[in-house]
Coordinates of C-alpha atoms in Angstrom, one line a residue:
M188 CA 152.1 -37.5 -186.6
S189 CA 153.0 -33.9 -186.9
R190 CA 152.6 -31.2 -183.9
S191 CA 149.7 -29.8 -185.5
D192 CA 147.6 -32.8 -185.0
P193 CA 144.9 -32.1 -182.4
L194 CA 146.7 -34.6 -179.6
E195 CA 145.0 -34.7 -176.2
R196 CA 147.9 -36.0 -173.8
A197 CA 148.0 -34.7 -170.0
D198 CA 151.9 -34.7 -170.3
R199 CA 152.0 -32.1 -173.1
A200 CA 153.7 -28.9 -171.9
W201 CA 155.2 -26.0 -173.9
W202 CA 158.8 -26.4 -172.1
K203 CA 158.8 -29.9 -173.1
E204 CA 158.5 -28.9 -176.6
A205 CA 160.7 -26.2 -176.4
V206 CA 164.7 -25.9 -177.3
V207 CA 166.6 -23.7 -174.7
Y208 CA 169.4 -21.3 -175.9
Q209 CA 171.7 -20.5 -173.1
I210 CA 173.4 -17.1 -173.1
Y211 CA 176.3 -16.0 -171.2
P212 CA 176.1 -12.1 -171.2
R213 CA 179.6 -11.5 -170.6
S214 CA 180.7 -13.2 -173.5
F215 CA 177.8 -12.8 -176.0
N216 CA 177.7 -9.5 -177.8
D217 CA 179.3 -6.2 -176.6
S218 CA 177.1 -3.2 -177.9
D219 CA 179.3 -0.3 -176.6
G220 CA 182.9 -1.4 -177.1
D221 CA 184.0 -1.7 -173.5
G222 CA 184.9 -5.5 -174.1
V223 CA 182.0 -6.7 -171.9
G224 CA 178.6 -8.3 -173.5
D225 CA 175.7 -6.6 -172.5
I226 CA 171.9 -6.6 -172.8
P227 CA 171.6 -4.2 -175.8
G228 CA 174.1 -6.4 -177.5
I229 CA 171.6 -9.4 -176.9
V230 CA 168.8 -7.5 -178.1
E231 CA 171.0 -6.8 -181.4
K232 CA 171.0 -10.8 -181.8
V233 CA 167.5 -11.5 -181.1
D234 CA 166.7 -12.1 -184.8
Y235 CA 169.6 -14.4 -184.7
L236 CA 168.2 -16.4 -181.9
D237 CA 164.6 -16.4 -184.0
R238 CA 166.5 -17.5 -187.3
L239 CA 168.1 -20.6 -185.4
G240 CA 164.6 -21.6 -184.3
V241 CA 165.1 -21.8 -180.4
D242 CA 162.3 -21.2 -178.2
V243 CA 163.4 -20.2 -174.9
I244 CA 166.3 -18.2 -173.7
W245 CA 168.1 -19.0 -170.6
L246 CA 170.1 -15.8 -169.2
C247 CA 173.0 -16.1 -166.8
P248 CA 172.7 -13.7 -164.3
V249 CA 172.8 -9.9 -165.1
Y250 CA 171.9 -8.7 -161.7
D251 CA 173.9 -6.1 -159.8
S252 CA 177.0 -8.0 -158.7
P253 CA 180.6 -7.2 -157.7
N254 CA 181.6 -9.9 -160.1
H255 CA 184.0 -12.3 -157.8
D256 CA 182.2 -15.2 -159.9
N257 CA 180.8 -13.4 -162.7
G258 CA 177.6 -12.4 -161.8
Y259 CA 176.5 -15.4 -159.5
D260 CA 177.4 -13.5 -156.3
I261 CA 174.3 -11.2 -156.3
A262 CA 174.2 -8.0 -154.4
D263 CA 170.7 -6.9 -155.3
Y264 CA 168.4 -9.1 -157.0
R265 CA 166.2 -6.1 -158.4
S266 CA 169.0 -4.2 -160.1
I267 CA 171.0 -4.8 -163.3
L268 CA 174.6 -4.5 -163.5
D269 CA 175.8 -1.2 -165.2
A270 CA 178.1 -3.1 -167.3
F271 CA 175.0 -4.9 -168.6
G272 CA 172.9 -2.0 -169.1
T273 CA 169.8 -1.0 -167.5
M274 CA 166.5 -2.3 -166.4
A275 CA 164.9 -0.6 -169.4
D276 CA 167.3 -2.6 -171.5
W277 CA 166.4 -5.9 -170.0
E278 CA 162.6 -5.1 -170.4
R279 CA 163.0 -4.3 -174.0
L280 CA 164.8 -7.7 -174.6
L281 CA 162.0 -9.4 -172.9
E282 CA 159.4 -7.6 -175.1
E283 CA 161.6 -8.5 -178.3
L284 CA 161.6 -12.1 -177.3
H285 CA 158.2 -12.3 -176.3
S286 CA 157.1 -10.4 -179.8
R287 CA 158.7 -13.2 -181.6
G288 CA 157.1 -16.1 -179.6
M289 CA 160.3 -16.6 -177.4
R290 CA 160.5 -17.1 -173.6
L291 CA 163.0 -16.0 -171.2
I292 CA 164.3 -17.7 -168.1
M293 CA 166.4 -16.0 -165.4
D294 CA 169.2 -17.5 -163.4
L295 CA 167.8 -17.9 -159.7
V296 CA 170.9 -17.8 -157.3
V297 CA 169.5 -18.4 -153.7
N298 CA 171.9 -20.8 -152.1
H299 CA 174.1 -17.7 -151.4
T300 CA 174.4 -14.0 -152.1
S301 CA 177.3 -11.7 -152.4
S302 CA 179.0 -10.4 -149.5
E303 CA 178.1 -7.0 -150.7
H304 CA 174.4 -7.8 -150.4
E305 CA 172.4 -5.7 -147.9
W306 CA 171.4 -8.6 -146.4
F307 CA 175.1 -9.7 -145.4
R308 CA 176.0 -6.5 -144.5
R309 CA 173.2 -6.1 -142.0
S310 CA 174.1 -9.7 -140.8
R311 CA 177.5 -9.1 -140.0
Q312 CA 176.5 -6.3 -137.9
R313 CA 173.9 -8.3 -136.0
D314 CA 171.2 -6.1 -137.2
G315 CA 167.9 -7.3 -136.0
K316 CA 166.1 -10.1 -138.1
Y317 CA 169.3 -10.2 -140.3
E318 CA 171.3 -11.6 -137.7
E319 CA 171.0 -15.2 -138.4
Y320 CA 170.5 -14.8 -142.3
Y321 CA 174.1 -16.8 -143.0
H322 CA 175.7 -19.4 -141.4
W323 CA 177.7 -18.2 -138.4
K324 CA 179.8 -19.9 -136.0
E325 CA 182.5 -19.6 -133.5
G326 CA 185.6 -21.1 -134.5
R327 CA 187.3 -24.2 -133.0
P328 CA 190.5 -24.5 -130.7
A329 CA 193.3 -24.9 -133.3
A330 CA 194.7 -27.4 -130.9
A331 CA 191.6 -29.4 -130.8
A332 CA 191.5 -29.9 -134.6
D333 CA 193.3 -31.9 -137.2
Y334 CA 193.1 -29.5 -140.0
E335 CA 194.5 -26.0 -140.4
T336 CA 192.9 -22.6 -141.7
A337 CA 195.0 -19.8 -142.7
D338 CA 192.3 -17.4 -141.9
G339 CA 191.1 -16.2 -138.6
P340 CA 192.7 -15.6 -135.3
A341 CA 195.9 -17.4 -134.5
D342 CA 194.5 -19.6 -131.9
E343 CA 191.6 -21.1 -133.8
V344 CA 190.6 -22.7 -137.1
A345 CA 187.4 -22.9 -139.0
P346 CA 184.4 -24.4 -137.3
N347 CA 184.5 -27.4 -139.2
N348 CA 186.9 -29.1 -141.9
W349 CA 184.4 -28.6 -145.1
D350 CA 186.2 -27.9 -148.4
S351 CA 184.8 -25.0 -150.7
I352 CA 184.0 -26.2 -154.1
F353 CA 186.2 -23.4 -155.5
G354 CA 189.2 -24.7 -153.4
G355 CA 190.5 -24.0 -149.8
P356 CA 188.3 -24.2 -146.7
A357 CA 184.1 -23.3 -147.0
W358 CA 184.7 -20.8 -144.2
S359 CA 186.3 -17.3 -143.8
Y360 CA 186.8 -15.1 -140.6
D361 CA 184.9 -11.8 -140.6
E362 CA 186.6 -9.3 -138.3
E363 CA 183.5 -7.0 -138.1
R364 CA 181.2 -9.8 -136.6
G365 CA 184.2 -11.9 -134.9
Q366 CA 182.7 -15.0 -136.3
W367 CA 183.4 -17.5 -139.0
Y368 CA 180.6 -17.6 -142.0
L369 CA 180.1 -20.5 -144.5
H370 CA 180.8 -20.1 -148.3
I371 CA 180.4 -23.1 -150.2
F372 CA 181.6 -21.4 -153.4
D373 CA 183.9 -18.3 -153.3
P374 CA 184.7 -16.1 -149.9
H375 CA 182.7 -13.6 -151.4
Q376 CA 179.4 -16.0 -151.9
P377 CA 178.3 -16.3 -148.3
D378 CA 175.4 -19.2 -148.1
L379 CA 172.0 -18.1 -146.7
N380 CA 170.8 -19.8 -143.7
W381 CA 167.7 -21.4 -144.9
R382 CA 166.6 -22.7 -141.8
N383 CA 165.7 -19.1 -140.9
P384 CA 162.1 -18.7 -142.4
D385 CA 162.6 -15.0 -142.7
V386 CA 165.3 -15.8 -145.3
R387 CA 162.8 -18.1 -147.2
E388 CA 160.1 -15.3 -147.3
D389 CA 162.7 -12.9 -148.7
V390 CA 163.8 -15.2 -151.3
K391 CA 160.2 -16.0 -152.5
G392 CA 159.7 -12.3 -152.6
E393 CA 162.3 -12.0 -155.0
I394 CA 161.2 -14.8 -157.0
E395 CA 157.5 -13.3 -157.3
W396 CA 159.1 -10.0 -158.2
W397 CA 160.5 -11.5 -161.3
L398 CA 157.7 -13.7 -162.4
E399 CA 155.7 -10.4 -162.1
K400 CA 157.9 -8.7 -164.5
G401 CA 156.8 -11.2 -167.0
I402 CA 159.8 -13.8 -167.0
D403 CA 158.9 -17.3 -168.0
G404 CA 160.7 -19.4 -165.3
F405 CA 164.0 -20.1 -163.6
R406 CA 167.0 -21.9 -164.0
M407 CA 168.0 -22.7 -160.2
D408 CA 171.5 -22.5 -159.4
A409 CA 173.0 -24.8 -156.9
I410 CA 169.4 -25.9 -155.7
D411 CA 170.7 -29.1 -154.1
L412 CA 172.8 -27.1 -151.7
L413 CA 170.2 -25.0 -149.7
S414 CA 169.9 -27.4 -146.6
K415 CA 172.7 -28.2 -144.6
A416 CA 172.9 -30.9 -141.8
E417 CA 172.0 -30.1 -138.3
G418 CA 174.9 -28.8 -136.4
L419 CA 177.3 -28.5 -139.5
P420 CA 179.5 -31.7 -138.3
D421 CA 182.8 -32.5 -139.7
G422 CA 183.0 -34.1 -143.1
N423 CA 184.8 -37.4 -144.1
P424 CA 188.4 -36.3 -144.4
D425 CA 189.1 -38.7 -146.9
G426 CA 186.3 -37.5 -149.1
A427 CA 187.1 -36.1 -152.4
L428 CA 185.0 -32.9 -151.5
V429 CA 185.4 -33.0 -147.7
G430 CA 181.9 -32.1 -146.0
S431 CA 179.9 -32.5 -149.2
E432 CA 177.9 -35.3 -147.7
H433 CA 176.5 -32.7 -145.3
Y434 CA 175.9 -30.0 -147.6
S435 CA 174.3 -31.5 -150.7
H436 CA 170.7 -32.8 -150.4
G437 CA 170.4 -31.9 -146.7
P438 CA 167.6 -33.1 -144.5
R439 CA 165.4 -30.2 -145.0
L440 CA 165.7 -29.8 -149.2
H441 CA 162.6 -31.2 -150.3
E442 CA 160.8 -28.9 -147.7
Y443 CA 162.3 -26.0 -149.0
L444 CA 161.7 -26.8 -152.6
R445 CA 158.1 -27.5 -152.1
E446 CA 157.7 -24.2 -150.3
I447 CA 159.0 -22.2 -153.2
Y448 CA 156.8 -24.2 -155.4
D449 CA 153.7 -23.9 -153.3
D450 CA 153.8 -20.4 -152.3
T451 CA 155.2 -19.0 -155.8
L452 CA 156.1 -20.9 -158.7
S453 CA 152.6 -22.8 -158.8
N454 CA 150.9 -19.7 -159.3
Y455 CA 152.6 -19.0 -162.6
D456 CA 152.9 -20.9 -165.7
A457 CA 156.6 -21.0 -165.3
M458 CA 159.4 -23.4 -166.3
T459 CA 161.8 -24.4 -163.8
V460 CA 165.1 -26.5 -164.1
G461 CA 167.0 -27.1 -161.1
E462 CA 171.0 -27.4 -161.2
M463 CA 171.7 -30.3 -158.8
G464 CA 175.4 -31.0 -159.2
M465 CA 175.9 -33.6 -156.5
A466 CA 172.4 -35.6 -157.0
S467 CA 171.9 -39.1 -157.9
V468 CA 169.5 -39.9 -160.6
E469 CA 167.2 -41.2 -158.0
E470 CA 167.6 -37.8 -156.0
A471 CA 166.8 -35.9 -158.9
A472 CA 163.7 -38.0 -159.8
A473 CA 162.3 -37.2 -156.2
S474 CA 162.5 -33.5 -156.9
L475 CA 160.1 -33.4 -160.2
G476 CA 156.5 -33.1 -160.8
E477 CA 153.4 -32.4 -158.6
D478 CA 154.0 -35.5 -156.5
G479 CA 157.8 -34.5 -155.9
D480 CA 159.3 -30.7 -155.2
G481 CA 157.5 -29.5 -158.3
L482 CA 160.4 -28.7 -160.5
D483 CA 160.0 -29.4 -164.0
M484 CA 163.2 -30.7 -164.6
V485 CA 166.8 -31.0 -163.2
F486 CA 170.4 -30.8 -164.5
Q487 CA 171.8 -34.3 -163.3
F488 CA 175.2 -34.6 -163.8
D489 CA 176.0 -38.3 -164.0
H490 CA 176.5 -38.4 -167.8
M491 CA 178.9 -35.4 -167.5
N492 CA 181.6 -37.8 -165.1
V493 CA 181.9 -40.3 -167.7
D494 CA 185.6 -38.9 -168.0
A495 CA 186.1 -38.6 -164.3
D496 CA 189.1 -39.8 -162.2
E497 CA 189.4 -38.8 -158.8
N498 CA 193.0 -39.4 -158.9
G499 CA 193.8 -36.5 -160.9
P500 CA 193.4 -32.4 -160.8
W501 CA 190.1 -31.7 -161.7
G502 CA 189.1 -35.3 -161.0
R503 CA 190.5 -36.7 -164.0
A504 CA 193.9 -38.4 -165.3
E505 CA 193.9 -38.7 -169.0
P506 CA 192.0 -36.0 -171.2
G507 CA 189.3 -37.6 -173.5
D508 CA 189.4 -41.0 -171.9
W509 CA 185.8 -42.1 -171.5
E510 CA 183.7 -45.4 -172.8
L511 CA 180.6 -45.0 -174.7
T512 CA 178.8 -47.8 -173.1
E513 CA 179.2 -46.0 -169.9
L514 CA 177.6 -42.9 -171.5
K515 CA 174.9 -45.3 -173.1
E516 CA 174.1 -46.8 -169.5
I517 CA 173.9 -43.7 -167.6
V518 CA 171.6 -41.9 -170.1
T519 CA 169.5 -44.9 -170.6
R520 CA 168.9 -45.1 -166.7
K521 CA 168.1 -41.4 -166.5
Q522 CA 165.6 -42.0 -169.6
A523 CA 164.1 -44.7 -167.5
T524 CA 164.0 -42.9 -164.0
L525 CA 163.2 -39.4 -164.5
E526 CA 159.7 -38.0 -165.2
W527 CA 161.3 -35.5 -167.8
D528 CA 165.1 -35.0 -168.4
A529 CA 167.1 -31.7 -169.0
L530 CA 169.0 -32.7 -172.1
F531 CA 172.7 -30.9 -172.1
L532 CA 176.5 -31.6 -172.6
S533 CA 177.4 -28.1 -172.4
N534 CA 177.0 -24.8 -170.2
H535 CA 178.8 -22.0 -168.8
D536 CA 180.5 -24.3 -166.2
V537 CA 182.3 -26.9 -168.4
P538 CA 184.3 -27.2 -171.4
R539 CA 183.2 -27.0 -174.9
L540 CA 181.1 -30.0 -175.8
V541 CA 182.8 -30.8 -179.0
S542 CA 186.3 -30.9 -177.5
R543 CA 185.2 -32.7 -174.7
F544 CA 182.7 -35.3 -176.2
G545 CA 183.8 -35.2 -180.2
D546 CA 187.0 -34.7 -181.9
D547 CA 187.4 -30.8 -182.5
E548 CA 190.1 -31.3 -184.9
R549 CA 189.8 -34.0 -187.7
Y550 CA 186.1 -34.4 -187.4
R551 CA 184.8 -31.3 -185.7
E552 CA 182.1 -30.9 -187.9
E553 CA 181.0 -34.3 -188.1
S554 CA 181.0 -34.9 -184.2
A555 CA 179.4 -31.5 -183.5
T556 CA 176.5 -32.4 -185.6
L557 CA 176.2 -36.0 -184.2
I558 CA 176.3 -34.5 -180.6
A559 CA 173.5 -32.1 -181.9
T560 CA 171.6 -35.0 -183.3
F561 CA 171.8 -37.0 -179.8
L562 CA 170.9 -33.8 -178.1
L563 CA 167.8 -33.1 -180.0
T564 CA 166.2 -36.6 -180.9
M565 CA 166.4 -37.8 -176.7
R566 CA 163.4 -37.6 -174.7
G567 CA 163.6 -34.4 -172.5
T568 CA 164.1 -30.6 -173.1
P569 CA 167.4 -29.8 -174.8
Y570 CA 169.7 -27.1 -174.0
V571 CA 171.9 -25.6 -176.6
Y572 CA 174.8 -23.2 -175.0
Q573 CA 175.9 -20.3 -177.2
G574 CA 178.4 -21.3 -179.7
D575 CA 177.5 -25.0 -179.8
E576 CA 175.7 -24.1 -183.3
L577 CA 179.0 -23.3 -184.4
G578 CA 181.3 -26.0 -183.2
M579 CA 183.0 -23.7 -181.1
T580 CA 185.9 -25.2 -179.4
N581 CA 188.1 -24.9 -176.1
A582 CA 190.9 -22.5 -176.3
D583 CA 194.5 -22.7 -175.4
F584 CA 195.2 -20.9 -172.1
R585 CA 199.0 -20.7 -172.2
S586 CA 199.5 -19.0 -168.8
R587 CA 197.8 -18.4 -165.6
E588 CA 197.6 -14.8 -166.3
E589 CA 195.3 -15.6 -169.3
I590 CA 192.6 -17.2 -167.0
D591 CA 189.6 -15.6 -165.1
D592 CA 187.6 -18.4 -163.5
P593 CA 188.1 -18.2 -160.0
Q594 CA 187.3 -22.2 -159.6
T595 CA 190.3 -22.9 -161.9
L596 CA 192.5 -20.2 -160.4
G597 CA 191.6 -21.7 -157.0
T598 CA 192.3 -25.1 -157.9
I599 CA 195.8 -24.2 -159.5
D600 CA 196.9 -22.3 -156.1
E601 CA 195.9 -25.2 -154.1
L602 CA 197.9 -27.6 -156.2
L603 CA 200.9 -25.2 -155.8
E604 CA 200.7 -24.6 -152.3
A605 CA 200.6 -28.2 -151.5
G606 CA 203.6 -28.8 -153.6
A607 CA 201.7 -31.0 -156.2
I608 CA 202.7 -28.9 -159.0
D609 CA 205.7 -26.5 -159.5
A610 CA 204.1 -24.3 -162.0
Y611 CA 201.2 -23.8 -164.2
E612 CA 202.8 -25.7 -167.3
D613 CA 202.4 -28.7 -165.1
V614 CA 198.6 -28.4 -165.2
R615 CA 198.2 -26.6 -168.5
E616 CA 197.0 -29.9 -170.3
F617 CA 194.3 -30.2 -167.7
V618 CA 193.3 -26.5 -167.6
N619 CA 192.9 -26.7 -171.6
Y620 CA 190.7 -29.7 -171.1
R621 CA 188.6 -28.7 -168.0
S622 CA 188.7 -25.0 -167.4
R623 CA 185.3 -23.4 -167.3
D624 CA 186.8 -20.4 -169.1
H625 CA 186.8 -22.4 -172.3
A626 CA 182.9 -21.8 -172.3
R627 CA 183.2 -18.1 -171.8
T628 CA 185.4 -17.0 -174.6
P629 CA 183.8 -14.5 -176.6
M630 CA 180.9 -15.7 -179.1
Q631 CA 182.6 -15.9 -182.5
W632 CA 180.4 -13.5 -184.8
D633 CA 183.3 -13.2 -187.4
G634 CA 186.9 -13.6 -188.2
S635 CA 188.1 -10.3 -187.1
A636 CA 190.5 -9.7 -184.1
G637 CA 187.6 -9.3 -181.7
A638 CA 185.6 -11.7 -183.4
G639 CA 182.9 -9.5 -183.9
F640 CA 181.9 -9.8 -180.2
T641 CA 183.4 -6.2 -179.5
D642 CA 185.4 -3.2 -181.0
G643 CA 187.5 -3.0 -177.7
E644 CA 189.6 -5.2 -175.6
P645 CA 187.6 -8.3 -174.8
W646 CA 187.4 -9.3 -171.1
L647 CA 188.7 -12.9 -171.9
K648 CA 190.7 -13.8 -174.7
V649 CA 189.3 -14.7 -178.0
N650 CA 189.6 -18.1 -179.3
E651 CA 192.2 -18.4 -182.2
N652 CA 190.0 -20.4 -184.5
R653 CA 187.8 -17.3 -184.9
S654 CA 188.8 -17.0 -188.7
R655 CA 187.2 -20.4 -189.4
V656 CA 184.7 -20.8 -186.9
N657 CA 182.3 -18.1 -186.7
V658 CA 178.8 -17.2 -187.5
E659 CA 179.5 -15.3 -190.7
A660 CA 181.0 -18.1 -192.2
A661 CA 178.5 -20.6 -190.9
L662 CA 175.4 -18.6 -192.1
A663 CA 177.0 -18.7 -195.7
D664 CA 177.4 -22.3 -195.9
E665 CA 174.4 -24.4 -196.1
D666 CA 176.1 -27.5 -195.0
S667 CA 177.7 -25.8 -191.9
I668 CA 177.1 -26.9 -188.2
W669 CA 174.8 -24.2 -187.7
H670 CA 172.4 -25.0 -190.6
Y671 CA 172.5 -28.7 -189.3
Y672 CA 171.2 -27.4 -186.1
H673 CA 168.3 -25.3 -187.5
R674 CA 167.2 -28.3 -189.5
L675 CA 167.4 -30.6 -186.4
I676 CA 165.2 -28.0 -184.4
E677 CA 162.9 -27.6 -187.4
L678 CA 162.6 -31.6 -187.3
R679 CA 161.9 -31.8 -183.6
D680 CA 159.2 -29.1 -184.0
A681 CA 157.7 -31.1 -186.7
E682 CA 157.4 -34.6 -184.9
D683 CA 155.7 -35.2 -181.7
V684 CA 157.5 -38.8 -181.6
L685 CA 160.9 -36.7 -181.1
V686 CA 159.3 -34.9 -178.0
Y687 CA 157.1 -37.4 -176.3
G688 CA 158.0 -40.8 -177.9
K689 CA 159.0 -43.6 -175.6
Y690 CA 163.1 -44.2 -175.6
D691 CA 164.6 -47.7 -175.9
L692 CA 168.2 -48.4 -176.3
L693 CA 169.8 -50.6 -178.9
L694 CA 173.1 -52.5 -179.3
P695 CA 174.0 -51.5 -175.3
E696 CA 177.5 -53.2 -175.3
D697 CA 178.8 -51.9 -178.9
E698 CA 181.8 -49.6 -178.3
Q699 CA 180.8 -47.3 -181.4
L700 CA 177.3 -47.0 -182.2
F701 CA 174.8 -45.3 -179.9
A702 CA 171.5 -46.4 -181.4
Y703 CA 168.0 -45.9 -180.0
T704 CA 164.2 -45.9 -180.9
R705 CA 161.5 -43.4 -180.1
T706 CA 158.0 -44.7 -180.4
L707 CA 155.0 -42.9 -179.8
E708 CA 151.6 -44.6 -180.6
D709 CA 152.0 -46.1 -184.1
E710 CA 154.9 -43.8 -185.2
R711 CA 158.6 -45.2 -184.5
V712 CA 162.0 -43.3 -185.1
L713 CA 165.4 -44.6 -185.2
V714 CA 168.5 -42.7 -184.6
V715 CA 171.9 -44.3 -185.5
L716 CA 175.1 -42.4 -184.2
N717 CA 178.7 -43.6 -184.8
W718 CA 180.1 -42.2 -182.0
S719 CA 183.6 -43.0 -182.9
A720 CA 186.5 -42.0 -185.5
E721 CA 186.5 -45.3 -187.3
P722 CA 183.8 -46.7 -189.9
A723 CA 181.0 -49.1 -187.9
T724 CA 178.4 -51.5 -189.0
F725 CA 174.9 -51.3 -188.0
E726 CA 173.6 -54.9 -187.2
P727 CA 170.9 -54.6 -184.5
A728 CA 169.8 -58.2 -183.0
A729 CA 166.1 -57.1 -183.9
L730 CA 164.7 -54.4 -185.5
E731 CA 161.4 -54.9 -187.5
A732 CA 160.7 -52.6 -190.1
A733 CA 158.9 -52.7 -193.4
G734 CA 161.1 -49.7 -194.4
F735 CA 163.1 -46.7 -193.7
E736 CA 162.7 -43.1 -194.5
V737 CA 165.7 -40.9 -193.9
L738 CA 164.7 -37.8 -191.9
I739 CA 168.2 -36.2 -191.4
G740 CA 171.6 -37.0 -191.6
N741 CA 175.0 -35.1 -191.0
Y742 CA 176.9 -36.4 -193.9
G743 CA 174.4 -35.2 -196.8
E744 CA 173.8 -38.6 -198.3
S745 CA 173.1 -41.2 -195.5
P746 CA 172.5 -44.9 -195.9
V747 CA 168.9 -45.6 -197.2
D748 CA 168.6 -48.9 -195.3
P749 CA 170.7 -48.8 -191.9
T750 CA 170.7 -52.7 -191.5
G751 CA 174.1 -54.0 -192.4
A752 CA 175.2 -50.6 -193.3
E753 CA 178.7 -49.0 -192.4
F754 CA 178.6 -45.7 -190.9
R755 CA 181.4 -43.2 -191.4
P756 CA 183.1 -41.4 -188.5
Y757 CA 180.6 -39.6 -186.3
E758 CA 177.9 -40.1 -188.9
A759 CA 174.5 -39.5 -187.3
V760 CA 171.1 -40.6 -189.0
V761 CA 167.6 -40.3 -187.9
Y762 CA 165.2 -42.8 -189.6
R763 CA 161.1 -42.9 -189.8
L764 CA 160.5 -46.7 -189.5
E765 CA 157.6 -47.7 -191.9

């Protein structure tokens, strides 16, 4: 049943049928040679995006910002950062995308602002209605606390023991106001006080302003952190992230999200995906749809934690150690629980997907295309991060000086100060597995010194494998990862069963094969993924089919009948069941 068939289903929506491509502007394409990507550079590549076949562009922040967290510290929601261009450049980008039938969603960062935002400047001065726009508290007497804070007056410490996600305490002392302010992230990112109705009204005003400019929705950053526990009590001192139980999914979160939806989003045909880094699957599910908080989908991270180990830096012990059976269990639970899923294994905050979930050396192309098959054949909206379509890999950061990411730097410094490590070299392996900077190295357009990203000095080092992993080489090779992504996107566009079909897992205990079916009315598709570096035989306990038609495979020639067939390392095949 093709997409052109006149199906009448209440659950059909354009954002379910879309493939989203995420752009990190600073690293995508530099048009003026200053080493920083910009909006005119994105405009230059709109035809490339159209050729790939994606439907929606998610643009990471381009707002005016001092860039302490690469744009996620917003100083003015209605201005474009000079390094990225002008509002006229942004308007041209929107026009170029819309003229090709593509849509644009923006990052909505409203858990916090920059400390340079007018709201914060006026709040620290106790200026009228802005006095309580942020979380201001008196400190605690140092003698009465069982924790220390380097910041602030000598006789007091922070108001509570909460940790910042970026390392160190979640509080900083402001000399001008003479109080402490809360920042779950960087000290330059003070958290907004969502209990204040004036804050909520101003935020809704910013949302509506952008929707009126014609954007098609929002990716909602750290949206699970808006509500903090009443009184901001101490957190469990033995917790992995002290205090997180009080600032993730707080008591009024659903009220706040529903207010945003009812007062703004419901008035537009807008797509919304909320980032909820600490949410359970059940908490994410409660936020979805008309009966929940109105979100269309949620970035829920259980599947991204399959390699986690709380005993090691960055929450892990040995890089690359994860179990396929655990991934299958999590994915299957999400498919059963969530009204609609956001399908992702990469973004600007995590390492490169082929380095983390595949084999970026011997089987880079095979594992990259297997992962693509997984993302584009599950039930949900797939997200492709820039460079995934090339099989871009993690870089090698040889020294602390090569790192930009404040989260990575904060963690390194915290470990050094605690005496847990003696030098950067002690955590180099973890940095080269975990750092967010891996996703932020410049897009590799060609094999030149600047990777075709810039004629100048790039703001972050270019990956050394640019000579063989780049767009120019990929487009010239019909068997490349890029062309496989393109064919997969075309297949998903043509087959409703791959969008709306019911998901059923096969072989849950198999440690190599991830196999499942998608069923829509009288159509059924089988996906077989050998997610391992060794051959694996597909022997399902029960799979009734009169015949098989290969729809796509990443090895060129695929087993015609999968039953009893041996699948090669990282082989992926999609079948139509007759």
